[in-house]
Short mmCIF file of C-alpha atoms in Angstrom, two decimals:
data_model
loop_
_atom_site.label_atom_id
_atom_site.label_comp_id
_atom_site.label_asym_id
_atom_site.label_seq_id
_atom_site.Cartn_x
_atom_site.Cartn_y
_atom_site.Cartn_z
CA MET A 1 -48.98 122.40 -58.37
CA THR A 2 -50.59 119.17 -58.58
CA ASP A 3 -50.24 117.00 -55.38
CA LEU A 4 -47.53 114.95 -57.00
CA ALA A 5 -45.58 117.68 -58.14
CA GLU A 6 -45.79 119.22 -54.16
CA ARG A 7 -44.88 115.56 -52.85
CA ARG A 8 -42.01 115.43 -55.41
CA GLY A 9 -40.47 119.06 -54.33
CA MET A 10 -41.07 117.62 -50.76
CA GLU A 11 -39.00 114.53 -51.21
CA THR A 12 -36.02 116.62 -52.78
CA ASN A 13 -36.22 118.74 -49.45
CA VAL A 14 -36.29 115.54 -47.00
CA TYR A 15 -33.48 112.93 -46.25
CA GLN A 16 -35.01 109.44 -47.72
CA PRO A 17 -34.01 106.22 -46.21
CA ALA A 18 -30.45 104.81 -47.17
CA GLU A 19 -28.21 102.22 -45.45
CA ASP A 20 -27.99 104.17 -42.30
CA SER A 21 -31.74 104.62 -41.39
CA HIS A 22 -32.23 100.67 -41.86
CA LEU A 23 -29.44 99.94 -39.86
CA LEU A 24 -30.59 102.39 -37.05
CA ALA A 25 -34.44 101.41 -37.67
CA GLU A 26 -33.40 97.23 -37.56
CA VAL A 27 -31.40 97.66 -34.48
CA ALA A 28 -33.72 99.93 -32.28
CA ALA A 29 -36.56 98.22 -33.01
CA GLY A 30 -34.94 94.68 -31.72
CA ASP A 31 -34.31 96.71 -28.41
CA ILE A 32 -37.63 98.33 -27.97
CA ASP A 33 -40.85 97.46 -26.12
CA GLU A 34 -44.08 98.19 -26.54
CA SER A 35 -44.70 100.10 -23.51
CA ASP A 36 -41.74 102.27 -24.19
CA LEU A 37 -42.54 105.97 -25.31
CA VAL A 38 -39.96 106.68 -28.14
CA LEU A 39 -38.49 110.14 -29.65
CA GLU A 40 -37.03 109.96 -33.06
CA VAL A 41 -34.97 113.33 -33.47
CA GLY A 42 -34.37 114.32 -36.98
CA THR A 43 -37.07 112.01 -38.37
CA GLY A 44 -36.60 112.76 -41.90
CA SER A 45 -39.06 110.96 -44.03
CA GLY A 46 -40.32 109.52 -40.97
CA TYR A 47 -38.85 105.85 -42.06
CA VAL A 48 -37.51 104.97 -38.85
CA SER A 49 -39.98 106.00 -36.68
CA GLU A 50 -42.82 104.25 -38.56
CA PHE A 51 -40.75 100.92 -39.05
CA VAL A 52 -39.88 100.97 -35.13
CA LYS A 53 -43.67 101.64 -34.38
CA ASN A 54 -44.66 99.09 -36.59
CA GLU A 55 -42.18 96.39 -35.45
CA THR A 56 -42.64 97.04 -31.60
CA ASN A 57 -46.00 98.78 -30.95
CA ALA A 58 -44.38 101.37 -28.84
CA ARG A 59 -45.62 105.14 -29.32
CA VAL A 60 -43.05 106.91 -31.27
CA LEU A 61 -42.93 110.47 -31.82
CA GLY A 62 -40.82 112.06 -34.42
CA SER A 63 -39.23 115.55 -34.59
CA ASP A 64 -36.97 117.21 -37.17
CA VAL A 65 -36.09 121.14 -37.69
CA ASN A 66 -37.30 120.77 -41.34
CA PRO A 67 -40.91 121.34 -42.15
CA HIS A 68 -40.85 119.26 -45.13
CA ALA A 69 -39.53 116.31 -43.07
CA CYS A 70 -42.53 116.69 -40.62
CA SER A 71 -44.96 116.70 -43.41
CA ASN A 72 -43.41 113.85 -45.10
CA ALA A 73 -43.18 111.98 -41.63
CA ARG A 74 -46.88 112.42 -41.07
CA GLU A 75 -48.15 111.17 -44.25
CA ARG A 76 -46.26 107.87 -42.91
CA GLY A 77 -48.60 108.19 -39.92
CA VAL A 78 -45.80 109.30 -37.70
CA GLU A 79 -46.68 112.14 -34.92
CA ALA A 80 -44.52 114.39 -35.84
CA VAL A 81 -43.36 118.10 -34.53
CA ARG A 82 -40.98 120.67 -35.83
CA ALA A 83 -38.02 120.69 -33.26
CA ASP A 84 -34.34 121.29 -33.29
CA LEU A 85 -32.85 118.55 -31.23
CA VAL A 86 -34.85 118.02 -28.02
CA SER A 87 -35.39 121.91 -27.79
CA PRO A 88 -39.60 121.83 -27.39
CA PHE A 89 -39.42 118.72 -24.87
CA ARG A 90 -38.95 119.53 -21.10
CA ASP A 91 -39.64 116.69 -19.24
CA ALA A 92 -37.54 113.60 -18.85
CA VAL A 93 -40.28 111.12 -20.02
CA PHE A 94 -38.86 109.43 -23.36
CA ASP A 95 -37.93 105.64 -22.81
CA ALA A 96 -35.94 105.85 -25.82
CA VAL A 97 -34.44 108.32 -28.33
CA LEU A 98 -32.99 107.52 -31.46
CA PHE A 99 -30.84 109.76 -34.10
CA ASN A 100 -29.36 109.38 -37.35
CA PRO A 101 -27.66 112.84 -37.25
CA PRO A 102 -26.16 114.68 -40.32
CA TYR A 103 -22.54 113.39 -39.82
CA LEU A 104 -20.40 114.05 -42.83
CA PRO A 105 -17.68 116.50 -42.58
CA THR A 106 -18.36 119.18 -44.73
CA ASP A 107 -15.99 122.10 -45.57
CA PRO A 108 -18.14 125.33 -44.78
CA ASP A 109 -17.18 127.10 -47.87
CA GLU A 110 -18.40 124.35 -49.97
CA GLU A 111 -21.98 124.29 -47.86
CA ARG A 112 -25.33 125.22 -49.43
CA ASP A 113 -28.08 126.37 -47.57
CA ASP A 114 -30.85 124.38 -48.17
CA TRP A 115 -32.60 121.43 -46.24
CA MET A 116 -30.62 118.52 -47.79
CA GLU A 117 -27.38 120.06 -46.90
CA ARG A 118 -28.44 120.50 -43.40
CA ALA A 119 -29.81 116.73 -43.02
CA LEU A 120 -26.44 116.02 -44.17
CA SER A 121 -23.78 118.37 -42.97
CA GLY A 122 -21.84 117.57 -39.76
CA GLY A 123 -19.74 120.64 -40.08
CA GLU A 124 -15.81 120.46 -40.30
CA SER A 125 -15.64 117.52 -37.78
CA GLY A 126 -18.98 115.36 -38.75
CA ARG A 127 -19.98 116.38 -35.14
CA GLU A 128 -21.33 119.70 -35.05
CA VAL A 129 -24.93 118.47 -34.80
CA ILE A 130 -23.94 115.32 -32.52
CA ASP A 131 -22.48 117.21 -29.65
CA PRO A 132 -25.02 119.38 -28.70
CA PHE A 133 -27.30 116.40 -29.10
CA LEU A 134 -25.15 114.24 -26.66
CA ASP A 135 -25.35 117.80 -24.48
CA SER A 136 -29.00 118.01 -24.16
CA VAL A 137 -30.31 114.26 -24.47
CA GLY A 138 -29.79 113.55 -20.87
CA ARG A 139 -32.82 116.05 -19.89
CA VAL A 140 -35.44 114.43 -21.97
CA LEU A 141 -34.71 110.85 -20.60
CA ALA A 142 -36.73 108.66 -18.37
CA PRO A 143 -34.00 107.64 -15.38
CA ASP A 144 -33.51 104.15 -17.28
CA GLY A 145 -34.09 105.64 -20.58
CA ARG A 146 -31.24 105.17 -23.34
CA VAL A 147 -30.07 106.55 -26.63
CA TYR A 148 -29.52 104.74 -30.08
CA LEU A 149 -26.99 107.02 -32.10
CA LEU A 150 -25.79 106.37 -35.72
CA VAL A 151 -22.38 107.02 -35.73
CA SER A 152 -19.93 107.35 -38.84
CA SER A 153 -16.01 106.43 -38.63
CA LEU A 154 -15.70 109.63 -40.77
CA SER A 155 -17.07 111.66 -37.67
CA GLY A 156 -14.94 109.86 -35.04
CA VAL A 157 -16.38 106.99 -33.07
CA GLU A 158 -14.12 107.17 -30.17
CA GLU A 159 -14.87 111.07 -30.04
CA VAL A 160 -18.45 110.32 -30.13
CA VAL A 161 -18.11 107.97 -27.08
CA SER A 162 -16.04 110.60 -25.35
CA ARG A 163 -18.45 113.23 -25.76
CA ALA A 164 -21.21 110.66 -24.35
CA SER A 165 -19.17 109.61 -21.18
CA GLU A 166 -18.55 113.70 -20.51
CA ASN A 167 -22.82 113.76 -20.26
CA GLY A 168 -22.63 110.82 -18.19
CA PHE A 169 -23.30 108.10 -20.64
CA SER A 170 -21.67 104.91 -20.95
CA ALA A 171 -21.58 103.54 -24.57
CA VAL A 172 -21.74 99.97 -25.97
CA ALA A 173 -21.75 99.50 -29.84
CA LEU A 174 -24.90 97.18 -30.71
CA ARG A 175 -23.91 96.59 -34.71
CA ASP A 176 -21.37 97.77 -36.92
CA GLU A 177 -21.55 97.37 -40.71
CA SER A 178 -18.55 98.52 -43.23
CA PHE A 179 -19.20 100.30 -46.42
CA PRO A 180 -16.20 101.28 -49.12
CA PHE A 181 -15.49 104.53 -47.09
CA GLU A 182 -17.09 104.36 -43.97
CA THR A 183 -18.00 101.68 -41.18
CA LEU A 184 -21.62 102.67 -39.50
CA SER A 185 -22.04 102.11 -36.03
CA ILE A 186 -25.36 101.82 -33.43
CA LEU A 187 -24.37 103.02 -30.28
CA LYS A 188 -26.54 102.49 -27.38
CA LEU A 189 -26.26 105.17 -24.64
CA ILE A 190 -27.11 104.25 -20.92
CA ARG A 191 -26.50 106.42 -17.81
#
C-alpha cells in the first residue's frame, strides 16, 4: 500500500473532527492554563489535543483505545498512548481531563464490530462509556483538577450530572449548542 492509501484507510477507522470536537476544543482551550498537564481521553484524530496545545501551550497527552487513532494523533504532533479510558494512568497528576465520548444511543442488535462504531456508540442509554469514565477519572486528577466532558441531550445530561455527583463532582455547563436533533453541552466537573 502507498502512504496515501494507508492514510485513507487509517482515517476511515478514526473519528474525524465534527461540531462536537470543535465545541470541546474551543471551550477547553479558553479555560486551560499554560502550566496545566492535560489528558484528552478518546483523542481520535488528535484534533482537540492539538488545538488545546496550540492555543494554550499546555502539555497535552492524548489516549485512545484505537491504535489507528493513536497513529493519527501522533501525525498531528500529539503525544498519544493506547489506553482504555484512564486505565494506564496511576497517579492523580492531571490538571484537566477532556473527553468527547461515544454518546449516540444505539441498538445492540444493529451495532457493527469496527473502530468507527466504537467511536460513536454509547450503548442503549448513550452512557455506556460515560459512566465508567466518571467512575474512574477522579483517580487521575490532581486535587484541584477538572474535567471537560461533552454531553448530548440524546444521552441524558441530567443522568450524567447525577452520575458525576455520585463520584464527588459538581457540574457546571460552560456552553450549550443546539443542532437539529440534539443539544451538545460542555460540562466542567470539579470536586
